[in-house]
PDB file of C-alpha atoms and ligand atoms in Angstrom:
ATOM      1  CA  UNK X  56     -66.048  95.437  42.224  1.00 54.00           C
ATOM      2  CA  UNK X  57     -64.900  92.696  39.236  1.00 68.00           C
ATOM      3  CA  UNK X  58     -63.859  89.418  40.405  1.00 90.00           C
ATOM      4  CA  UNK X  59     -60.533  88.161  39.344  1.00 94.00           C
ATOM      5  CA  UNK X  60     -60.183  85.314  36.864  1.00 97.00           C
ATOM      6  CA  UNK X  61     -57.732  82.833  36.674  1.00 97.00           C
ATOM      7  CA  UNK X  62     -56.241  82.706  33.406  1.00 98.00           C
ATOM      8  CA  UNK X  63     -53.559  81.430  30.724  1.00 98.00           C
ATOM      9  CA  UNK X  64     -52.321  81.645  27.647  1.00 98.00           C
ATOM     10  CA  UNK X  65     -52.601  78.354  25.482  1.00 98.00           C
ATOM     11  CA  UNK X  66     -52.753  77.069  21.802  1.00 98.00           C
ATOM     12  CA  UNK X  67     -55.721  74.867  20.822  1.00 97.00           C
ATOM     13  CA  UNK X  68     -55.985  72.201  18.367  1.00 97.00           C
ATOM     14  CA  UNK X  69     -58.090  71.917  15.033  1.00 96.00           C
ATOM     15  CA  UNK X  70     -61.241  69.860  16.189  1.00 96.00           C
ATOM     16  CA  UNK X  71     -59.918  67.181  13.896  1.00 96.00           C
ATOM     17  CA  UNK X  72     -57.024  66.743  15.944  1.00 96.00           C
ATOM     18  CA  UNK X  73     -59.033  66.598  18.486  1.00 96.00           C
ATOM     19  CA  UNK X  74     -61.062  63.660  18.122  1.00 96.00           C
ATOM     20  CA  UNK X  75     -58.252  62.089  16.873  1.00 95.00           C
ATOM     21  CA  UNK X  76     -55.990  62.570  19.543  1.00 96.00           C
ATOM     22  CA  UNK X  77     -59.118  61.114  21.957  1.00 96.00           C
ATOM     23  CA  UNK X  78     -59.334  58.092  19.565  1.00 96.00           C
ATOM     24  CA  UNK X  79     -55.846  57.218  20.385  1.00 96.00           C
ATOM     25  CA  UNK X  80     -56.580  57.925  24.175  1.00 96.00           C
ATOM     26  CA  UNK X  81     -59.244  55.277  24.262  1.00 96.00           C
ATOM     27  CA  UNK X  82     -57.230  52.774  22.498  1.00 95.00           C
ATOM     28  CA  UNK X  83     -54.224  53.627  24.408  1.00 95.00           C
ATOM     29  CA  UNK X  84     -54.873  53.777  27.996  1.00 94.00           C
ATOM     30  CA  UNK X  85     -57.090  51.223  30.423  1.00 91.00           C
ATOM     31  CA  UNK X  86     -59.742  53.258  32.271  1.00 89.00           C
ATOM     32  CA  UNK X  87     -58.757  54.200  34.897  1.00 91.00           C
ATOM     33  CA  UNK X  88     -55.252  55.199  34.120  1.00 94.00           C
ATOM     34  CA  UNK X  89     -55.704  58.573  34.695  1.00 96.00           C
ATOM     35  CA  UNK X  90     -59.300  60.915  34.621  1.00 96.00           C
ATOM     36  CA  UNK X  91     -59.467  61.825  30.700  1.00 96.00           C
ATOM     37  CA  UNK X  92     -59.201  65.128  29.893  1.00 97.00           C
ATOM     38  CA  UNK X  93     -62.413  66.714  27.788  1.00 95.00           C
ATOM     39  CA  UNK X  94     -61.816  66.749  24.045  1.00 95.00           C
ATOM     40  CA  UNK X  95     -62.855  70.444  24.341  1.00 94.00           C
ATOM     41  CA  UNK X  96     -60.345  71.360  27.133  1.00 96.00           C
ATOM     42  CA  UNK X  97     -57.416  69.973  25.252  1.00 97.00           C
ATOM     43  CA  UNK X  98     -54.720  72.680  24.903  1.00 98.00           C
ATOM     44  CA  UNK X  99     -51.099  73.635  25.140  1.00 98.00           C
ATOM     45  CA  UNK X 100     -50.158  75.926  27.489  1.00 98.00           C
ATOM     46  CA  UNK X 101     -47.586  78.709  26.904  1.00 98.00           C
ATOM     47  CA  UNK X 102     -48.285  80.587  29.994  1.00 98.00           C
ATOM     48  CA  UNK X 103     -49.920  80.424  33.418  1.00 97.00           C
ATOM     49  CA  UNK X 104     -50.915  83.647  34.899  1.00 98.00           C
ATOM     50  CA  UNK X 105     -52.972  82.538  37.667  1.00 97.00           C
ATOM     51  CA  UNK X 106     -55.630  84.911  39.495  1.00 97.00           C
ATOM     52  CA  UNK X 107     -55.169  88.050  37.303  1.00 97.00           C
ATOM     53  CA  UNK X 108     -57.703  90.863  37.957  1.00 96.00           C
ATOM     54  CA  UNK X 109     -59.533  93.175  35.140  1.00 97.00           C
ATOM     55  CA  UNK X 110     -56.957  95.887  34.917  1.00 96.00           C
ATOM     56  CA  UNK X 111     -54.273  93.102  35.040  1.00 97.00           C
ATOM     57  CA  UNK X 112     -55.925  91.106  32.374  1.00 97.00           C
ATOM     58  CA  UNK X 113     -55.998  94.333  30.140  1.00 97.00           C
ATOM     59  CA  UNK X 114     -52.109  95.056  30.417  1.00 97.00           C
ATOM     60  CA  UNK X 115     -51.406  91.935  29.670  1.00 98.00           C
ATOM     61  CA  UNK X 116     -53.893  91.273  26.344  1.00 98.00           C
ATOM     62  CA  UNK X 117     -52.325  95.079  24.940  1.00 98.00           C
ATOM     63  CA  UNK X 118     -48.480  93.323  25.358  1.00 98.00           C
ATOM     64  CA  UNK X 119     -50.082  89.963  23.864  1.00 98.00           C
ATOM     65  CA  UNK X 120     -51.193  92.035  20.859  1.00 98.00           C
ATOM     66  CA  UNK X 121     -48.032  93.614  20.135  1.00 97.00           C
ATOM     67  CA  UNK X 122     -46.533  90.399  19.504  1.00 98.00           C
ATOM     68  CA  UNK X 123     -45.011  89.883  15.348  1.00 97.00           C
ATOM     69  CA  UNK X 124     -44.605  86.758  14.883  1.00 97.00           C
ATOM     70  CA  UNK X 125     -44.817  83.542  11.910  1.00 98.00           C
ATOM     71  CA  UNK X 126     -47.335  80.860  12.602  1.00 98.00           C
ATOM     72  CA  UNK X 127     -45.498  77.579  12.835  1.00 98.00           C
ATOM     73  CA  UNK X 128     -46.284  73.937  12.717  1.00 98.00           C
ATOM     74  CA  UNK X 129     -45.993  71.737  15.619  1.00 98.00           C
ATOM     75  CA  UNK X 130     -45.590  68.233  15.274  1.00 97.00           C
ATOM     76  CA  UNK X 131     -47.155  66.204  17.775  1.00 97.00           C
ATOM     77  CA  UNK X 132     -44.859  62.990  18.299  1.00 96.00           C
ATOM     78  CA  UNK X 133     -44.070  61.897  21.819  1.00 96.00           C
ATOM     79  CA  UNK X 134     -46.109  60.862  25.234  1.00 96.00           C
ATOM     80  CA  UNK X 135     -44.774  60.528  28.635  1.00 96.00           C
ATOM     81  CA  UNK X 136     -45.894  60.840  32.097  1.00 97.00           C
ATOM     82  CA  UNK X 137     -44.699  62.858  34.784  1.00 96.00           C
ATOM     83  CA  UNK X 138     -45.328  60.800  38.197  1.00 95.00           C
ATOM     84  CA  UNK X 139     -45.038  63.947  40.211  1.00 94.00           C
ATOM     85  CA  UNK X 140     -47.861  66.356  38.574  1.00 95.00           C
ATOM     86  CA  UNK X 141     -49.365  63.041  38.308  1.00 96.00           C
ATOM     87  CA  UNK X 142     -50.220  63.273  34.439  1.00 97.00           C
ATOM     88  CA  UNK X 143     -49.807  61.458  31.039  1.00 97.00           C
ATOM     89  CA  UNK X 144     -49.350  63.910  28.377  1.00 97.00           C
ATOM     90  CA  UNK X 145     -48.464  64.239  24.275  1.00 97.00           C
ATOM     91  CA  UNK X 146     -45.696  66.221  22.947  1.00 97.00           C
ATOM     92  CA  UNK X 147     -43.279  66.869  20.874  1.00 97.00           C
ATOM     93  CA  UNK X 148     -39.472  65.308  20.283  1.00 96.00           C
ATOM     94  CA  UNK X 149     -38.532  69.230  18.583  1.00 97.00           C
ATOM     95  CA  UNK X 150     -40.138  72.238  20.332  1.00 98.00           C
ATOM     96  CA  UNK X 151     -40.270  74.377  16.661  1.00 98.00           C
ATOM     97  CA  UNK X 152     -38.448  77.394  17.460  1.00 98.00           C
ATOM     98  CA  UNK X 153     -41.822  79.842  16.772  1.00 98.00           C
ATOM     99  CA  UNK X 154     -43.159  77.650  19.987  1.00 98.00           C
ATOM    100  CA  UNK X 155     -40.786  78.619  21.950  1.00 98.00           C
ATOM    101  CA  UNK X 156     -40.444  82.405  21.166  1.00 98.00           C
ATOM    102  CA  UNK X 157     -43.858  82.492  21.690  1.00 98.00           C
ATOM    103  CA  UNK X 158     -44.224  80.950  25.022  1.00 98.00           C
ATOM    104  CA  UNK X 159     -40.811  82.779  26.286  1.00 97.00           C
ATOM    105  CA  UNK X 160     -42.095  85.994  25.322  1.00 98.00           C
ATOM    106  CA  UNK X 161     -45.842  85.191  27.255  1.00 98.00           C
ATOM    107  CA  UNK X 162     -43.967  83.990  29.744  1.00 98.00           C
ATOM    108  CA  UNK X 163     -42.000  87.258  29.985  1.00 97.00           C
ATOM    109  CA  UNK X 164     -44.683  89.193  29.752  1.00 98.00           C
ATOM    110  CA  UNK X 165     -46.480  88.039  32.433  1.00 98.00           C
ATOM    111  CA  UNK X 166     -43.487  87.895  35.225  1.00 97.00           C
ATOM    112  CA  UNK X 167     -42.853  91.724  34.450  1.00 96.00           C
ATOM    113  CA  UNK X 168     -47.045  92.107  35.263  1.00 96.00           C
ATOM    114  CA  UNK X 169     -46.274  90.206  38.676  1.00 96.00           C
ATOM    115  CA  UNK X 170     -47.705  87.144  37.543  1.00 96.00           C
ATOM    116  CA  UNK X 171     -45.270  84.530  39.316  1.00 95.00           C
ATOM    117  CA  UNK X 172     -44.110  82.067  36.477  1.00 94.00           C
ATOM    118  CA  UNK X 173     -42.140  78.621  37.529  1.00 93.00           C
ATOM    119  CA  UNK X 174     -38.349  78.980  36.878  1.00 92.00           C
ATOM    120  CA  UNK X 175     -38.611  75.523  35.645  1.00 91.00           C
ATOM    121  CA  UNK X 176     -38.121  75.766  31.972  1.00 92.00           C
ATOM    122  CA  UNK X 177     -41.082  75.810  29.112  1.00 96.00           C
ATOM    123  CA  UNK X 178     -42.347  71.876  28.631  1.00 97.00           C
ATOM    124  CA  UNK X 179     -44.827  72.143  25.712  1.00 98.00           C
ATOM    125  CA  UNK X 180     -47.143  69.695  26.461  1.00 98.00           C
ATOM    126  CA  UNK X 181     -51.107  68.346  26.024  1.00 98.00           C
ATOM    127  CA  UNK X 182     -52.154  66.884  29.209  1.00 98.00           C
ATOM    128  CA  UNK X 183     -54.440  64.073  28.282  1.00 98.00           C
ATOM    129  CA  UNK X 184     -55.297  62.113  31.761  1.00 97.00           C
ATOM    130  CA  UNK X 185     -54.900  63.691  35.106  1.00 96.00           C
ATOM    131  CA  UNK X 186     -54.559  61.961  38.485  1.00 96.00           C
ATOM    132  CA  UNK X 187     -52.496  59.026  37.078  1.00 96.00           C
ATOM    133  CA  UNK X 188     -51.166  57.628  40.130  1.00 88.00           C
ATOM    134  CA  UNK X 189     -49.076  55.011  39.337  1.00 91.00           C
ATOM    135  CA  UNK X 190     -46.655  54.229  36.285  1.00 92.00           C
ATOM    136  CA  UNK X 191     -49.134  53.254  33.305  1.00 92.00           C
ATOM    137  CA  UNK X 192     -47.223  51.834  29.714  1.00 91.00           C
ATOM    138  CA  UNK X 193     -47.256  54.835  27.194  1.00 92.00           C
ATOM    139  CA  UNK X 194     -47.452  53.161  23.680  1.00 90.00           C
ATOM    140  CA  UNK X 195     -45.795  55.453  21.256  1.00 88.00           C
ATOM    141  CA  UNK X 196     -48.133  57.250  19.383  1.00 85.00           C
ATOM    142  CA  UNK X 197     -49.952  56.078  16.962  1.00 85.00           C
ATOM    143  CA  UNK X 198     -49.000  58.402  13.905  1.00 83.00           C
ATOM    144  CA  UNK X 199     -47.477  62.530  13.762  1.00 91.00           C
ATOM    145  CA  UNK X 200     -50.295  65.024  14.047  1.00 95.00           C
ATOM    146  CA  UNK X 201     -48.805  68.199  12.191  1.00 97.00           C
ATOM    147  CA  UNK X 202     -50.618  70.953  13.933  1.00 97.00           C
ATOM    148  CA  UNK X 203     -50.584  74.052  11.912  1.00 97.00           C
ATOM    149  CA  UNK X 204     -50.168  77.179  14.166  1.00 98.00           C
ATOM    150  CA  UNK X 205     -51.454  80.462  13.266  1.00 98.00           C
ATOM    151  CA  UNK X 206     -52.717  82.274  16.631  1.00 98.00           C
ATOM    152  CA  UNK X 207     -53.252  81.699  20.178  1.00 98.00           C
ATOM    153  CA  UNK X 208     -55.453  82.369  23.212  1.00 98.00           C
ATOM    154  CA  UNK X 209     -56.405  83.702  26.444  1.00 98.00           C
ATOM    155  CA  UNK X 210     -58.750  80.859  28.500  1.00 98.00           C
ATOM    156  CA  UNK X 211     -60.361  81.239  31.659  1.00 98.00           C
ATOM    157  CA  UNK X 212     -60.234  78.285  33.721  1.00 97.00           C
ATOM    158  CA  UNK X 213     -63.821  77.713  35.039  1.00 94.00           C
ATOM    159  CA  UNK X 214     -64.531  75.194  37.989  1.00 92.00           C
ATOM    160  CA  UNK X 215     -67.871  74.470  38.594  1.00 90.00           C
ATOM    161  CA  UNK X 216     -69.774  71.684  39.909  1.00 91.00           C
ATOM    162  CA  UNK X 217     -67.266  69.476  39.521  1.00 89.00           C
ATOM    163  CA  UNK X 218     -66.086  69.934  36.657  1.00 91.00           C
ATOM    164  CA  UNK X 219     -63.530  72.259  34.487  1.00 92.00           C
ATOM    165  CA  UNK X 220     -64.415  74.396  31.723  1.00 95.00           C
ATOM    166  CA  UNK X 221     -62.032  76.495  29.382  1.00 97.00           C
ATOM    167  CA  UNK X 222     -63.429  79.146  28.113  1.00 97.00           C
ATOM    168  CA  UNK X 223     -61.846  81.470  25.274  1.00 98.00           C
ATOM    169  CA  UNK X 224     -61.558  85.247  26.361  1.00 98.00           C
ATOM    170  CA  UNK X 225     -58.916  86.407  23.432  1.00 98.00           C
ATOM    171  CA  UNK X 226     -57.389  85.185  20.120  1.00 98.00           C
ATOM    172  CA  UNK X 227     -54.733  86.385  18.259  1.00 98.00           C
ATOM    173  CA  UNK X 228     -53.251  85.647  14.603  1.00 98.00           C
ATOM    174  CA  UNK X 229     -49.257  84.986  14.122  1.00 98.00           C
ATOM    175  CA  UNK X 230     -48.638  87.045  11.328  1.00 88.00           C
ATOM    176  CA  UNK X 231     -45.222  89.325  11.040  1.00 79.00           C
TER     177      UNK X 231
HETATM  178  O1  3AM U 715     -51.499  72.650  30.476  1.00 54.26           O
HETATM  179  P1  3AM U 715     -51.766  71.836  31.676  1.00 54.26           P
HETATM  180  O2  3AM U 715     -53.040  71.060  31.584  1.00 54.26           O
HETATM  181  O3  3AM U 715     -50.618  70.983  32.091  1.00 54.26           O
HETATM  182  O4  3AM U 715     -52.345  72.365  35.322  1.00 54.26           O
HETATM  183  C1  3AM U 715     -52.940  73.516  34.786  1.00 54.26           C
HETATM  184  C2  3AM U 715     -53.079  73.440  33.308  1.00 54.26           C
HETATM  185  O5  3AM U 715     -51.884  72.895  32.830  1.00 54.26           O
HETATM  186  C3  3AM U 715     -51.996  74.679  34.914  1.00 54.26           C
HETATM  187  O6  3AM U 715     -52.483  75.621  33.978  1.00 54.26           O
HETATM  188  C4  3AM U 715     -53.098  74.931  32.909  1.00 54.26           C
HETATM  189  C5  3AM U 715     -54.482  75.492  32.681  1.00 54.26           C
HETATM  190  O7  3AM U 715     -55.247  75.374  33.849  1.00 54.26           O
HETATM  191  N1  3AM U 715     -51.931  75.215  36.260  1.00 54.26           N
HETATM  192  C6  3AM U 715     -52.909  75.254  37.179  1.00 54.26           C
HETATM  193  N2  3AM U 715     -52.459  75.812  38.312  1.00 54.26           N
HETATM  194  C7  3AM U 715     -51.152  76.123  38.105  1.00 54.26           C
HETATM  195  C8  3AM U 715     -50.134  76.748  38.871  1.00 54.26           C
HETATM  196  N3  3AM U 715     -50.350  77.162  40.117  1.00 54.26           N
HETATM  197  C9  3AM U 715     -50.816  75.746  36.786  1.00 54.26           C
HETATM  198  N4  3AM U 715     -49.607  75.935  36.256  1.00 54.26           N
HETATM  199  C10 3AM U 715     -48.684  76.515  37.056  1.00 54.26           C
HETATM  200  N5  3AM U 715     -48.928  76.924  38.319  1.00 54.26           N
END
């Protein structure tokens, strides 16, 4: 019988992005602020679905590929922490309104498959350090990344000695 994986939808970031965004980390933060996130496994997630088995998984990647919809640009221009998830992330002042269609129709998506989804509304968000106990100072960031949008992704969240691994299952373009 297949195992079931535990999944999401998210956006990733150019590579450029990347590094630069993990620049800025190390500048930014002492160690031991929070446990750094992986340059590899930084993402945005639209949706959570949780432990979704194979037949699940397949419903729900046919209603991701129905979706028409413009690529967008998301401007990456504010950092905060949230002291009860315990993490220090980077976002953005204006959710663009393709971000939001997006992630309400995921999120949609999955609730009618019987994936439970948080009633809590959408925060867009990169988590950059986890397990950040206490308050740490969040200097503003260092310059606007304009992240240009044109598809998104199902992951599988891996955990294996240790350690976390995303791992692309699914892309899709934004196109109308
Ligand atoms: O995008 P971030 O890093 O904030 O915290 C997990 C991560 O979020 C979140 O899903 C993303 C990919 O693993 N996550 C893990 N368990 C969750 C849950 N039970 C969850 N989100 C909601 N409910």
């Amino acid at each position: 019988m297949s195992e079931s994986k535990q999944l999401f939808f998210a956006l990733s970031l150019p590579d450029e992005i990347q590094q630069q965004i993990i620049s800025w980390r190390a500048a930014s933060f002492a160690d031991g602020a929070g446990r750094p996130v992986a340059a590899a496994n930084l993402h945005l997630t639209l949706a959570f679905l949780g432990e979704v088995s194979p037949e699940k998984q397949r419903a729900l990647s046919a209603m991701a590929g129905r979706i028409r919809q413009p690529g967008f640009t998301l401007t990456l221009d504010d950092a905060g922490q949230w002291l009860r998830s315990r993490v220090v992330w980077l976002g953005t002042r204006q959710p663009p309104r393709g971000l939001l269609q997006l992630a309400n129709m995921l999120r949609a998506q999955a609730a009618r498959s019987g994936c439970y989804q948080s009633p809590r509304p959408f925060h867009p968000h990169i988590t950059l350090l986890r397990d950040a106990a206490s308050a740490v100072a969040i200097p503003p960031p260092g310059f606007r990344w304009s992240v240009p949008v044109s598809g998104f992704s199902l992951y599988q969240s891996h955990f294996a000695r240790g350690r976390t691994r995303y791992v692309q299952l699914e892309h899709w373009s934004l196109t109308e």
